[in-house]
Amino acid sequence: MRLSSPTPGFASAAVFISASAWGLYWIPLRALDSQGIGGSWGVALLNAPGAVVLAIVVLFQLAAHRGHMREAAAIGLVTGLGMALYGVGIVHTTVMRATLLFYLTPVWATLIGIVWLEEKATVMRWVAIGVGLIGLLLLVSGGSNTVPLGVGDVFAFFSGIAWAMGAAMIKKYEGVPLPGMTMFQFASTAFFGLLLGAVAGVLEVPSLEALRTAIPYATLISIAFIIPAVMILFWAQKFLFPGRVGLLMMSEVLVAGITASLFLPEERMSGIEWAGAVLILGACLVEVLLTPSDQTSDHTLDQT
């Protein structure tokens, strides 16, 4: 099946909604951690089932993927590293700090877009980035927590850089079928999750009983929630520049902030932090409504 290019507004809305759903990603990770399955193993359990399902899809669509496997693997490795860094990081620091450090992504994405994709950043895009960064500063400075930086913060910081690189690759290699790149991304996330835990010394092997209990619902979450969310993001990023994608994905910050405040009293947001969240959401709206539309090409997307 061949799908024509969507309008920039539709693709932007898809990113915004999918990223908002990603604001809930911390919940299953923290739940697994509370059951004795640490961050690294939790990341692996939530992504390995998706890799298996998508591998089956790719096998049935092998003809459509021929000639694209190298690019699909490259995209999957980079985005998988980014998601592994974020997933492990969000367990080993506060939810909001991990999310905020990840959302330095627009800065890296815009720079990568200018250098690699020859994107012309408009004045309004720089304004949107500035508004978003001010919001991030308010969120960081307005918290009551004085938790020192740790391995989780380092991982979360680099996760944004890796994701920005992956977003640029998706835009550059826009002919790569979604199932292939998503399969590699899920497999890479599971692999790098365990590798990062081992390197950082936070990889604790869970008990067999804990694994037996967790695997069924981790599989359900992987297939019913994570696969659709990732594929929507990958699909939309084929038609939007990395800077816009990074800004739209800031909606995740707002959702993560609300849910963390509700379910993690010790991480409840202050008034200044809420002001920062509003500015971040405002940056997304500025990017969508006031900047010139991205120039979508006349190509069609193979989505077999």
PDB file of C-alpha atoms in Angstrom:
ATOM      1  CA  MET A   1       0.000   0.000   0.000  1.00  0.00           C
ATOM      2  CA  ARG A   2       1.268   3.475  -0.839  1.00  0.00           C
ATOM      3  CA  LEU A   3       0.374   6.410   1.350  1.00  0.00           C
ATOM      4  CA  SER A   4       0.662   9.958   0.043  1.00  0.00           C
ATOM      5  CA  SER A   5       2.384  12.556   2.166  1.00  0.00           C
ATOM      6  CA  PRO A   6       0.211  14.054   4.929  1.00  0.00           C
ATOM      7  CA  THR A   7      -0.132  17.763   5.543  1.00  0.00           C
ATOM      8  CA  PRO A   8       2.393  19.234   8.002  1.00  0.00           C
ATOM      9  CA  GLY A   9      -0.471  19.929  10.403  1.00  0.00           C
ATOM     10  CA  PHE A  10      -1.653  16.318  10.426  1.00  0.00           C
ATOM     11  CA  ALA A  11       1.862  14.937  10.886  1.00  0.00           C
ATOM     12  CA  SER A  12       2.477  17.490  13.649  1.00  0.00           C
ATOM     13  CA  ALA A  13      -0.716  16.461  15.445  1.00  0.00           C
ATOM     14  CA  ALA A  14       0.341  12.810  15.236  1.00  0.00           C
ATOM     15  CA  VAL A  15       3.682  13.607  16.881  1.00  0.00           C
ATOM     16  CA  PHE A  16       2.004  15.729  19.561  1.00  0.00           C
ATOM     17  CA  ILE A  17      -0.511  13.021  20.531  1.00  0.00           C
ATOM     18  CA  SER A  18       1.999  10.166  20.418  1.00  0.00           C
ATOM     19  CA  ALA A  19       4.530  12.102  22.484  1.00  0.00           C
ATOM     20  CA  SER A  20       1.842  12.916  25.036  1.00  0.00           C
ATOM     21  CA  ALA A  21       1.238   9.183  25.416  1.00  0.00           C
ATOM     22  CA  TRP A  22       4.982   8.731  25.975  1.00  0.00           C
ATOM     23  CA  GLY A  23       4.563  10.855  29.087  1.00  0.00           C
ATOM     24  CA  LEU A  24       3.134   7.698  30.681  1.00  0.00           C
ATOM     25  CA  TYR A  25       6.149   5.523  29.821  1.00  0.00           C
ATOM     26  CA  TRP A  26       7.614   5.960  33.295  1.00  0.00           C
ATOM     27  CA  ILE A  27       4.656   4.171  34.916  1.00  0.00           C
ATOM     28  CA  PRO A  28       5.364   0.597  33.709  1.00  0.00           C
ATOM     29  CA  LEU A  29       9.105   1.148  34.196  1.00  0.00           C
ATOM     30  CA  ARG A  30       8.647   2.243  37.808  1.00  0.00           C
ATOM     31  CA  ALA A  31       6.097  -0.548  38.383  1.00  0.00           C
ATOM     32  CA  LEU A  32       8.570  -3.159  37.152  1.00  0.00           C
ATOM     33  CA  ASP A  33      11.300  -1.619  39.290  1.00  0.00           C
ATOM     34  CA  SER A  34       9.089  -1.868  42.380  1.00  0.00           C
ATOM     35  CA  GLN A  35       8.643  -5.586  41.654  1.00  0.00           C
ATOM     36  CA  GLY A  36      12.366  -6.272  41.656  1.00  0.00           C
ATOM     37  CA  ILE A  37      12.974  -5.791  37.935  1.00  0.00           C
ATOM     38  CA  GLY A  38      15.412  -2.878  37.701  1.00  0.00           C
ATOM     39  CA  GLY A  39      15.482  -0.204  35.037  1.00  0.00           C
ATOM     40  CA  SER A  40      17.709  -2.059  32.590  1.00  0.00           C
ATOM     41  CA  TRP A  41      15.721  -5.279  32.762  1.00  0.00           C
ATOM     42  CA  GLY A  42      12.462  -3.334  32.642  1.00  0.00           C
ATOM     43  CA  VAL A  43      13.550  -1.615  29.427  1.00  0.00           C
ATOM     44  CA  ALA A  44      14.483  -4.997  27.938  1.00  0.00           C
ATOM     45  CA  LEU A  45      11.187  -6.638  28.926  1.00  0.00           C
ATOM     46  CA  LEU A  46       9.110  -3.792  27.507  1.00  0.00           C
ATOM     47  CA  ASN A  47      10.902  -3.800  24.151  1.00  0.00           C
ATOM     48  CA  ALA A  48      11.945  -7.376  23.371  1.00  0.00           C
ATOM     49  CA  PRO A  49       8.358  -8.582  22.679  1.00  0.00           C
ATOM     50  CA  GLY A  50       7.844  -5.741  20.226  1.00  0.00           C
ATOM     51  CA  ALA A  51      11.035  -6.700  18.401  1.00  0.00           C
ATOM     52  CA  VAL A  52       9.768 -10.271  17.986  1.00  0.00           C
ATOM     53  CA  VAL A  53       6.358  -9.196  16.666  1.00  0.00           C
ATOM     54  CA  LEU A  54       7.891  -6.727  14.221  1.00  0.00           C
ATOM     55  CA  ALA A  55      10.453  -9.293  13.048  1.00  0.00           C
ATOM     56  CA  ILE A  56       7.550 -11.508  11.984  1.00  0.00           C
ATOM     57  CA  VAL A  57       5.983  -8.570  10.116  1.00  0.00           C
ATOM     58  CA  VAL A  58       9.277  -7.852   8.353  1.00  0.00           C
ATOM     59  CA  LEU A  59       9.621 -11.497   7.298  1.00  0.00           C
ATOM     60  CA  PHE A  60       6.203 -11.359   5.639  1.00  0.00           C
ATOM     61  CA  GLN A  61       7.132  -8.078   3.931  1.00  0.00           C
ATOM     62  CA  LEU A  62      10.722  -8.944   3.103  1.00  0.00           C
ATOM     63  CA  ALA A  63      10.443  -7.847  -0.521  1.00  0.00           C
ATOM     64  CA  ALA A  64       9.493  -4.305   0.520  1.00  0.00           C
ATOM     65  CA  HIS A  65      12.470  -4.119   2.885  1.00  0.00           C
ATOM     66  CA  ARG A  66      15.143  -5.261   0.429  1.00  0.00           C
ATOM     67  CA  GLY A  67      17.519  -2.438  -0.289  1.00  0.00           C
ATOM     68  CA  HIS A  68      16.591  -0.609   2.919  1.00  0.00           C
ATOM     69  CA  MET A  69      17.939  -2.900   5.635  1.00  0.00           C
ATOM     70  CA  ARG A  70      21.202  -1.009   6.143  1.00  0.00           C
ATOM     71  CA  GLU A  71      19.437   2.323   6.674  1.00  0.00           C
ATOM     72  CA  ALA A  72      16.766   0.663   8.825  1.00  0.00           C
ATOM     73  CA  ALA A  73      19.448  -0.877  11.040  1.00  0.00           C
ATOM     74  CA  ALA A  74      21.297   2.436  11.382  1.00  0.00           C
ATOM     75  CA  ILE A  75      18.128   4.308  12.341  1.00  0.00           C
ATOM     76  CA  GLY A  76      17.108   1.563  14.739  1.00  0.00           C
ATOM     77  CA  LEU A  77      20.495   1.457  16.455  1.00  0.00           C
ATOM     78  CA  VAL A  78      20.600   5.206  17.092  1.00  0.00           C
ATOM     79  CA  THR A  79      16.974   5.628  18.167  1.00  0.00           C
ATOM     80  CA  GLY A  80      17.194   2.415  20.182  1.00  0.00           C
ATOM     81  CA  LEU A  81      20.208   3.777  22.047  1.00  0.00           C
ATOM     82  CA  GLY A  82      18.279   6.969  22.746  1.00  0.00           C
ATOM     83  CA  MET A  83      15.267   5.121  24.132  1.00  0.00           C
ATOM     84  CA  ALA A  84      17.458   2.807  26.217  1.00  0.00           C
ATOM     85  CA  LEU A  85      19.294   5.777  27.728  1.00  0.00           C
ATOM     86  CA  TYR A  86      15.984   7.445  28.516  1.00  0.00           C
ATOM     87  CA  GLY A  87      14.314   4.318  29.895  1.00  0.00           C
ATOM     88  CA  VAL A  88      17.167   3.413  32.235  1.00  0.00           C
ATOM     89  CA  GLY A  89      17.649   7.052  33.192  1.00  0.00           C
ATOM     90  CA  ILE A  90      14.024   7.602  34.187  1.00  0.00           C
ATOM     91  CA  VAL A  91      14.294   4.849  36.800  1.00  0.00           C
ATOM     92  CA  HIS A  92      17.549   6.126  38.308  1.00  0.00           C
ATOM     93  CA  THR A  93      16.559   9.793  38.675  1.00  0.00           C
ATOM     94  CA  THR A  94      13.296  11.688  39.103  1.00  0.00           C
ATOM     95  CA  VAL A  95      10.714  11.431  36.356  1.00  0.00           C
ATOM     96  CA  MET A  96      10.753  15.148  35.615  1.00  0.00           C
ATOM     97  CA  ARG A  97      14.521  15.509  35.639  1.00  0.00           C
ATOM     98  CA  ALA A  98      14.945  12.649  33.180  1.00  0.00           C
ATOM     99  CA  THR A  99      12.212  14.058  30.970  1.00  0.00           C
ATOM    100  CA  LEU A 100      13.660  17.559  31.038  1.00  0.00           C
ATOM    101  CA  LEU A 101      17.179  16.428  30.222  1.00  0.00           C
ATOM    102  CA  PHE A 102      15.813  14.428  27.308  1.00  0.00           C
ATOM    103  CA  TYR A 103      14.024  17.525  26.074  1.00  0.00           C
ATOM    104  CA  LEU A 104      17.163  19.372  25.295  1.00  0.00           C
ATOM    105  CA  THR A 105      16.435  17.439  22.077  1.00  0.00           C
ATOM    106  CA  PRO A 106      15.124  20.496  20.135  1.00  0.00           C
ATOM    107  CA  VAL A 107      18.485  22.233  20.517  1.00  0.00           C
ATOM    108  CA  TRP A 108      20.404  19.267  19.130  1.00  0.00           C
ATOM    109  CA  ALA A 109      17.717  18.534  16.522  1.00  0.00           C
ATOM    110  CA  THR A 110      17.747  22.052  15.118  1.00  0.00           C
ATOM    111  CA  LEU A 111      21.539  22.112  14.907  1.00  0.00           C
ATOM    112  CA  ILE A 112      21.607  18.701  13.226  1.00  0.00           C
ATOM    113  CA  GLY A 113      18.876  19.815  10.829  1.00  0.00           C
ATOM    114  CA  ILE A 114      20.844  22.924   9.845  1.00  0.00           C
ATOM    115  CA  VAL A 115      24.144  21.093   9.362  1.00  0.00           C
ATOM    116  CA  TRP A 116      22.993  17.798   7.865  1.00  0.00           C
ATOM    117  CA  LEU A 117      19.611  18.449   6.250  1.00  0.00           C
ATOM    118  CA  GLU A 118      20.334  22.031   5.133  1.00  0.00           C
ATOM    119  CA  GLU A 119      17.255  23.146   7.036  1.00  0.00           C
ATOM    120  CA  LYS A 120      16.729  26.895   7.260  1.00  0.00           C
ATOM    121  CA  ALA A 121      15.720  27.729  10.825  1.00  0.00           C
ATOM    122  CA  THR A 122      13.264  30.625  10.809  1.00  0.00           C
ATOM    123  CA  VAL A 123      13.189  33.401  13.376  1.00  0.00           C
ATOM    124  CA  MET A 124       9.991  31.998  14.860  1.00  0.00           C
ATOM    125  CA  ARG A 125      11.574  28.565  15.229  1.00  0.00           C
ATOM    126  CA  TRP A 126      14.422  30.117  17.217  1.00  0.00           C
ATOM    127  CA  VAL A 127      11.815  31.967  19.283  1.00  0.00           C
ATOM    128  CA  ALA A 128       9.992  28.704  19.925  1.00  0.00           C
ATOM    129  CA  ILE A 129      13.234  27.034  20.982  1.00  0.00           C
ATOM    130  CA  GLY A 130      14.003  29.949  23.284  1.00  0.00           C
ATOM    131  CA  VAL A 131      10.559  29.773  24.882  1.00  0.00           C
ATOM    132  CA  GLY A 132      10.956  26.034  25.359  1.00  0.00           C
ATOM    133  CA  LEU A 133      14.374  26.414  26.965  1.00  0.00           C
ATOM    134  CA  ILE A 134      13.083  29.104  29.326  1.00  0.00           C
ATOM    135  CA  GLY A 135      10.359  26.677  30.319  1.00  0.00           C
ATOM    136  CA  LEU A 136      12.949  23.989  30.934  1.00  0.00           C
ATOM    137  CA  LEU A 137      14.980  26.364  33.114  1.00  0.00           C
ATOM    138  CA  LEU A 138      11.905  27.207  35.178  1.00  0.00           C
ATOM    139  CA  LEU A 139      11.130  23.539  35.639  1.00  0.00           C
ATOM    140  CA  VAL A 140      14.673  22.808  36.766  1.00  0.00           C
ATOM    141  CA  SER A 141      15.024  25.817  39.066  1.00  0.00           C
ATOM    142  CA  GLY A 142      11.559  25.626  40.572  1.00  0.00           C
ATOM    143  CA  GLY A 143      11.791  22.181  42.086  1.00  0.00           C
ATOM    144  CA  SER A 144      12.120  21.406  45.769  1.00  0.00           C
ATOM    145  CA  ASN A 145      14.292  18.372  45.181  1.00  0.00           C
ATOM    146  CA  THR A 146      18.035  18.722  45.592  1.00  0.00           C
ATOM    147  CA  VAL A 147      18.913  15.261  44.344  1.00  0.00           C
ATOM    148  CA  PRO A 148      22.510  15.324  43.077  1.00  0.00           C
ATOM    149  CA  LEU A 149      23.230  14.382  39.496  1.00  0.00           C
ATOM    150  CA  GLY A 150      23.768  10.690  38.975  1.00  0.00           C
ATOM    151  CA  VAL A 151      23.961   8.017  36.311  1.00  0.00           C
ATOM    152  CA  GLY A 152      20.270   8.444  35.494  1.00  0.00           C
ATOM    153  CA  ASP A 153      20.780  12.108  34.703  1.00  0.00           C
ATOM    154  CA  VAL A 154      23.783  11.383  32.487  1.00  0.00           C
ATOM    155  CA  PHE A 155      21.816   8.763  30.568  1.00  0.00           C
ATOM    156  CA  ALA A 156      18.819  11.087  30.164  1.00  0.00           C
ATOM    157  CA  PHE A 157      21.020  13.903  28.852  1.00  0.00           C
ATOM    158  CA  PHE A 158      22.612  11.754  26.150  1.00  0.00           C
ATOM    159  CA  SER A 159      19.267  10.190  25.257  1.00  0.00           C
ATOM    160  CA  GLY A 160      18.159  13.511  23.773  1.00  0.00           C
ATOM    161  CA  ILE A 161      21.256  13.749  21.594  1.00  0.00           C
ATOM    162  CA  ALA A 162      20.811  10.190  20.310  1.00  0.00           C
ATOM    163  CA  TRP A 163      17.120  10.743  19.589  1.00  0.00           C
ATOM    164  CA  ALA A 164      17.826  13.971  17.709  1.00  0.00           C
ATOM    165  CA  MET A 165      20.350  12.143  15.523  1.00  0.00           C
ATOM    166  CA  GLY A 166      17.842   9.378  14.876  1.00  0.00           C
ATOM    167  CA  ALA A 167      15.135  11.889  13.948  1.00  0.00           C
ATOM    168  CA  ALA A 168      17.456  13.459  11.384  1.00  0.00           C
ATOM    169  CA  MET A 169      18.222  10.022   9.930  1.00  0.00           C
ATOM    170  CA  ILE A 170      14.518   9.227   9.620  1.00  0.00           C
ATOM    171  CA  LYS A 171      13.997  12.447   7.693  1.00  0.00           C
ATOM    172  CA  LYS A 172      17.035  11.873   5.463  1.00  0.00           C
ATOM    173  CA  TYR A 173      16.229   8.219   4.679  1.00  0.00           C
ATOM    174  CA  GLU A 174      12.484   8.691   4.341  1.00  0.00           C
ATOM    175  CA  GLY A 175      12.001   5.718   2.010  1.00  0.00           C
ATOM    176  CA  VAL A 176      12.795   3.137   4.706  1.00  0.00           C
ATOM    177  CA  PRO A 177       9.680   1.058   5.563  1.00  0.00           C
ATOM    178  CA  LEU A 178       8.406   1.560   9.102  1.00  0.00           C
ATOM    179  CA  PRO A 179       8.319  -2.085  10.271  1.00  0.00           C
ATOM    180  CA  GLY A 180      12.026  -2.581   9.530  1.00  0.00           C
ATOM    181  CA  MET A 181      13.358   0.482  11.311  1.00  0.00           C
ATOM    182  CA  THR A 182      10.964  -0.073  14.214  1.00  0.00           C
ATOM    183  CA  MET A 183      12.050  -3.703  14.564  1.00  0.00           C
ATOM    184  CA  PHE A 184      15.692  -2.660  14.827  1.00  0.00           C
ATOM    185  CA  GLN A 185      14.771   0.103  17.261  1.00  0.00           C
ATOM    186  CA  PHE A 186      12.978  -2.276  19.646  1.00  0.00           C
ATOM    187  CA  ALA A 187      15.769  -4.844  19.480  1.00  0.00           C
ATOM    188  CA  SER A 188      18.418  -2.165  20.026  1.00  0.00           C
ATOM    189  CA  THR A 189      16.542  -0.658  22.959  1.00  0.00           C
ATOM    190  CA  ALA A 190      16.391  -4.036  24.695  1.00  0.00           C
ATOM    191  CA  PHE A 191      20.073  -4.745  23.999  1.00  0.00           C
ATOM    192  CA  PHE A 192      21.387  -1.312  24.964  1.00  0.00           C
ATOM    193  CA  GLY A 193      19.192  -1.272  28.061  1.00  0.00           C
ATOM    194  CA  LEU A 194      21.006  -4.313  29.435  1.00  0.00           C
ATOM    195  CA  LEU A 195      24.399  -3.095  28.204  1.00  0.00           C
ATOM    196  CA  LEU A 196      24.009   0.312  29.852  1.00  0.00           C
ATOM    197  CA  GLY A 197      22.987  -1.306  33.106  1.00  0.00           C
ATOM    198  CA  ALA A 198      26.054  -3.542  33.041  1.00  0.00           C
ATOM    199  CA  VAL A 199      28.423  -0.674  32.210  1.00  0.00           C
ATOM    200  CA  ALA A 200      26.951   1.574  34.916  1.00  0.00           C
ATOM    201  CA  GLY A 201      26.899  -1.189  37.505  1.00  0.00           C
ATOM    202  CA  VAL A 202      23.120  -1.040  37.980  1.00  0.00           C
ATOM    203  CA  LEU A 203      22.260  -4.351  36.297  1.00  0.00           C
ATOM    204  CA  GLU A 204      20.772  -6.582  38.982  1.00  0.00           C
ATOM    205  CA  VAL A 205      19.467  -9.924  37.740  1.00  0.00           C
ATOM    206  CA  PRO A 206      15.805 -10.302  38.801  1.00  0.00           C
ATOM    207  CA  SER A 207      14.423 -13.495  40.274  1.00  0.00           C
ATOM    208  CA  LEU A 208      12.721 -16.033  38.028  1.00  0.00           C
ATOM    209  CA  GLU A 209       9.476 -15.517  39.936  1.00  0.00           C
ATOM    210  CA  ALA A 210       9.575 -11.774  39.296  1.00  0.00           C
ATOM    211  CA  LEU A 211      10.216 -12.396  35.595  1.00  0.00           C
ATOM    212  CA  ARG A 212       7.353 -14.894  35.308  1.00  0.00           C
ATOM    213  CA  THR A 213       4.995 -12.389  36.880  1.00  0.00           C
ATOM    214  CA  ALA A 214       6.129  -9.439  34.778  1.00  0.00           C
ATOM    215  CA  ILE A 215       6.541 -10.947  31.311  1.00  0.00           C
ATOM    216  CA  PRO A 216       2.806 -11.271  30.431  1.00  0.00           C
ATOM    217  CA  TYR A 217       1.822  -7.657  31.120  1.00  0.00           C
ATOM    218  CA  ALA A 218       5.159  -6.315  29.846  1.00  0.00           C
ATOM    219  CA  THR A 219       4.410  -8.101  26.572  1.00  0.00           C
ATOM    220  CA  LEU A 220       0.914  -6.613  26.445  1.00  0.00           C
ATOM    221  CA  ILE A 221       2.241  -3.084  27.035  1.00  0.00           C
ATOM    222  CA  SER A 222       4.947  -3.582  24.415  1.00  0.00           C
ATOM    223  CA  ILE A 223       2.520  -4.674  21.706  1.00  0.00           C
ATOM    224  CA  ALA A 224      -0.553  -2.580  22.528  1.00  0.00           C
ATOM    225  CA  PHE A 225       1.108   0.669  23.615  1.00  0.00           C
ATOM    226  CA  ILE A 226       4.775   1.010  22.718  1.00  0.00           C
ATOM    227  CA  ILE A 227       4.647  -0.327  19.144  1.00  0.00           C
ATOM    228  CA  PRO A 228       1.857   2.066  18.032  1.00  0.00           C
ATOM    229  CA  ALA A 229       3.471   5.037  19.799  1.00  0.00           C
ATOM    230  CA  VAL A 230       6.872   4.425  18.211  1.00  0.00           C
ATOM    231  CA  MET A 231       5.496   3.775  14.735  1.00  0.00           C
ATOM    232  CA  ILE A 232       3.404   6.957  14.796  1.00  0.00           C
ATOM    233  CA  LEU A 233       6.486   8.979  15.728  1.00  0.00           C
ATOM    234  CA  PHE A 234       8.631   7.311  13.072  1.00  0.00           C
ATOM    235  CA  TRP A 235       5.960   7.784  10.406  1.00  0.00           C
ATOM    236  CA  ALA A 236       5.433  11.475  11.173  1.00  0.00           C
ATOM    237  CA  GLN A 237       9.164  12.206  11.339  1.00  0.00           C
ATOM    238  CA  LYS A 238       9.479  11.234   7.689  1.00  0.00           C
ATOM    239  CA  PHE A 239       7.623  14.438   6.807  1.00  0.00           C
ATOM    240  CA  LEU A 240       8.804  16.941   9.429  1.00  0.00           C
ATOM    241  CA  PHE A 241      12.173  18.497  10.182  1.00  0.00           C
ATOM    242  CA  PRO A 242      13.897  17.383  13.428  1.00  0.00           C
ATOM    243  CA  GLY A 243      13.559  20.779  15.095  1.00  0.00           C
ATOM    244  CA  ARG A 244       9.773  20.765  14.761  1.00  0.00           C
ATOM    245  CA  VAL A 245       9.545  17.145  15.908  1.00  0.00           C
ATOM    246  CA  GLY A 246      11.625  17.877  18.995  1.00  0.00           C
ATOM    247  CA  LEU A 247       9.438  20.819  19.939  1.00  0.00           C
ATOM    248  CA  LEU A 248       6.188  18.927  19.411  1.00  0.00           C
ATOM    249  CA  MET A 249       7.474  16.053  21.512  1.00  0.00           C
ATOM    250  CA  MET A 250       7.740  18.448  24.452  1.00  0.00           C
ATOM    251  CA  SER A 251       4.075  17.612  25.107  1.00  0.00           C
ATOM    252  CA  GLU A 252       5.473  14.545  26.847  1.00  0.00           C
ATOM    253  CA  VAL A 253       6.910  16.836  29.527  1.00  0.00           C
ATOM    254  CA  LEU A 254       3.473  18.136  30.440  1.00  0.00           C
ATOM    255  CA  VAL A 255       1.919  14.678  30.671  1.00  0.00           C
ATOM    256  CA  ALA A 256       4.855  13.296  32.651  1.00  0.00           C
ATOM    257  CA  GLY A 257       4.655  16.270  35.008  1.00  0.00           C
ATOM    258  CA  ILE A 258       0.930  15.863  35.634  1.00  0.00           C
ATOM    259  CA  THR A 259       1.081  12.114  36.203  1.00  0.00           C
ATOM    260  CA  ALA A 260       4.211  12.280  38.349  1.00  0.00           C
ATOM    261  CA  SER A 261       2.562  14.955  40.503  1.00  0.00           C
ATOM    262  CA  LEU A 262      -0.509  12.765  40.942  1.00  0.00           C
ATOM    263  CA  PHE A 263       1.175   9.436  41.624  1.00  0.00           C
ATOM    264  CA  LEU A 264       4.554  10.461  43.048  1.00  0.00           C
ATOM    265  CA  PRO A 265       3.887  12.987  45.847  1.00  0.00           C
ATOM    266  CA  GLU A 266       7.595  13.361  46.503  1.00  0.00           C
ATOM    267  CA  GLU A 267       7.988  14.569  42.909  1.00  0.00           C
ATOM    268  CA  ARG A 268       5.030  16.960  42.928  1.00  0.00           C
ATOM    269  CA  MET A 269       5.595  20.034  40.746  1.00  0.00           C
ATOM    270  CA  SER A 270       5.775  23.526  42.223  1.00  0.00           C
ATOM    271  CA  GLY A 271       4.113  26.637  40.816  1.00  0.00           C
ATOM    272  CA  ILE A 272       7.293  27.692  39.034  1.00  0.00           C
ATOM    273  CA  GLU A 273       7.587  24.240  37.483  1.00  0.00           C
ATOM    274  CA  TRP A 274       4.014  24.462  36.232  1.00  0.00           C
ATOM    275  CA  ALA A 275       4.835  27.836  34.686  1.00  0.00           C
ATOM    276  CA  GLY A 276       7.716  26.168  32.885  1.00  0.00           C
ATOM    277  CA  ALA A 277       5.436  23.405  31.648  1.00  0.00           C
ATOM    278  CA  VAL A 278       3.029  26.001  30.230  1.00  0.00           C
ATOM    279  CA  LEU A 279       5.887  27.712  28.385  1.00  0.00           C
ATOM    280  CA  ILE A 280       6.992  24.386  26.939  1.00  0.00           C
ATOM    281  CA  LEU A 281       3.499  23.683  25.669  1.00  0.00           C
ATOM    282  CA  GLY A 282       3.409  27.232  24.319  1.00  0.00           C
ATOM    283  CA  ALA A 283       6.621  26.578  22.408  1.00  0.00           C
ATOM    284  CA  CYS A 284       4.945  23.635  20.698  1.00  0.00           C
ATOM    285  CA  LEU A 285       1.979  25.787  19.694  1.00  0.00           C
ATOM    286  CA  VAL A 286       4.245  28.580  18.422  1.00  0.00           C
ATOM    287  CA  GLU A 287       6.143  26.070  16.305  1.00  0.00           C
ATOM    288  CA  VAL A 288       2.987  24.648  14.741  1.00  0.00           C
ATOM    289  CA  LEU A 289       0.902  27.800  14.300  1.00  0.00           C
ATOM    290  CA  LEU A 290       3.372  30.594  13.584  1.00  0.00           C
ATOM    291  CA  THR A 291       6.302  29.095  11.714  1.00  0.00           C
ATOM    292  CA  PRO A 292       6.066  28.455   7.968  1.00  0.00           C
ATOM    293  CA  SER A 293       4.918  24.971   7.074  1.00  0.00           C
ATOM    294  CA  ASP A 294       7.567  22.353   6.432  1.00  0.00           C
ATOM    295  CA  GLN A 295       7.957  21.637   2.776  1.00  0.00           C
ATOM    296  CA  THR A 296       6.707  18.119   2.274  1.00  0.00           C
ATOM    297  CA  SER A 297       7.869  16.423  -0.849  1.00  0.00           C
ATOM    298  CA  ASP A 298       5.650  14.872  -3.466  1.00  0.00           C
ATOM    299  CA  HIS A 299       7.018  11.456  -2.731  1.00  0.00           C
ATOM    300  CA  THR A 300       4.830   8.638  -1.571  1.00  0.00           C
ATOM    301  CA  LEU A 301       5.654   6.365   1.307  1.00  0.00           C
ATOM    302  CA  ASP A 302       5.915   2.646   0.823  1.00  0.00           C
ATOM    303  CA  GLN A 303       4.036   1.167   3.741  1.00  0.00           C
ATOM    304  CA  THR A 304       3.529  -2.410   2.817  1.00  0.00           C
TER     305      THR A 304
END
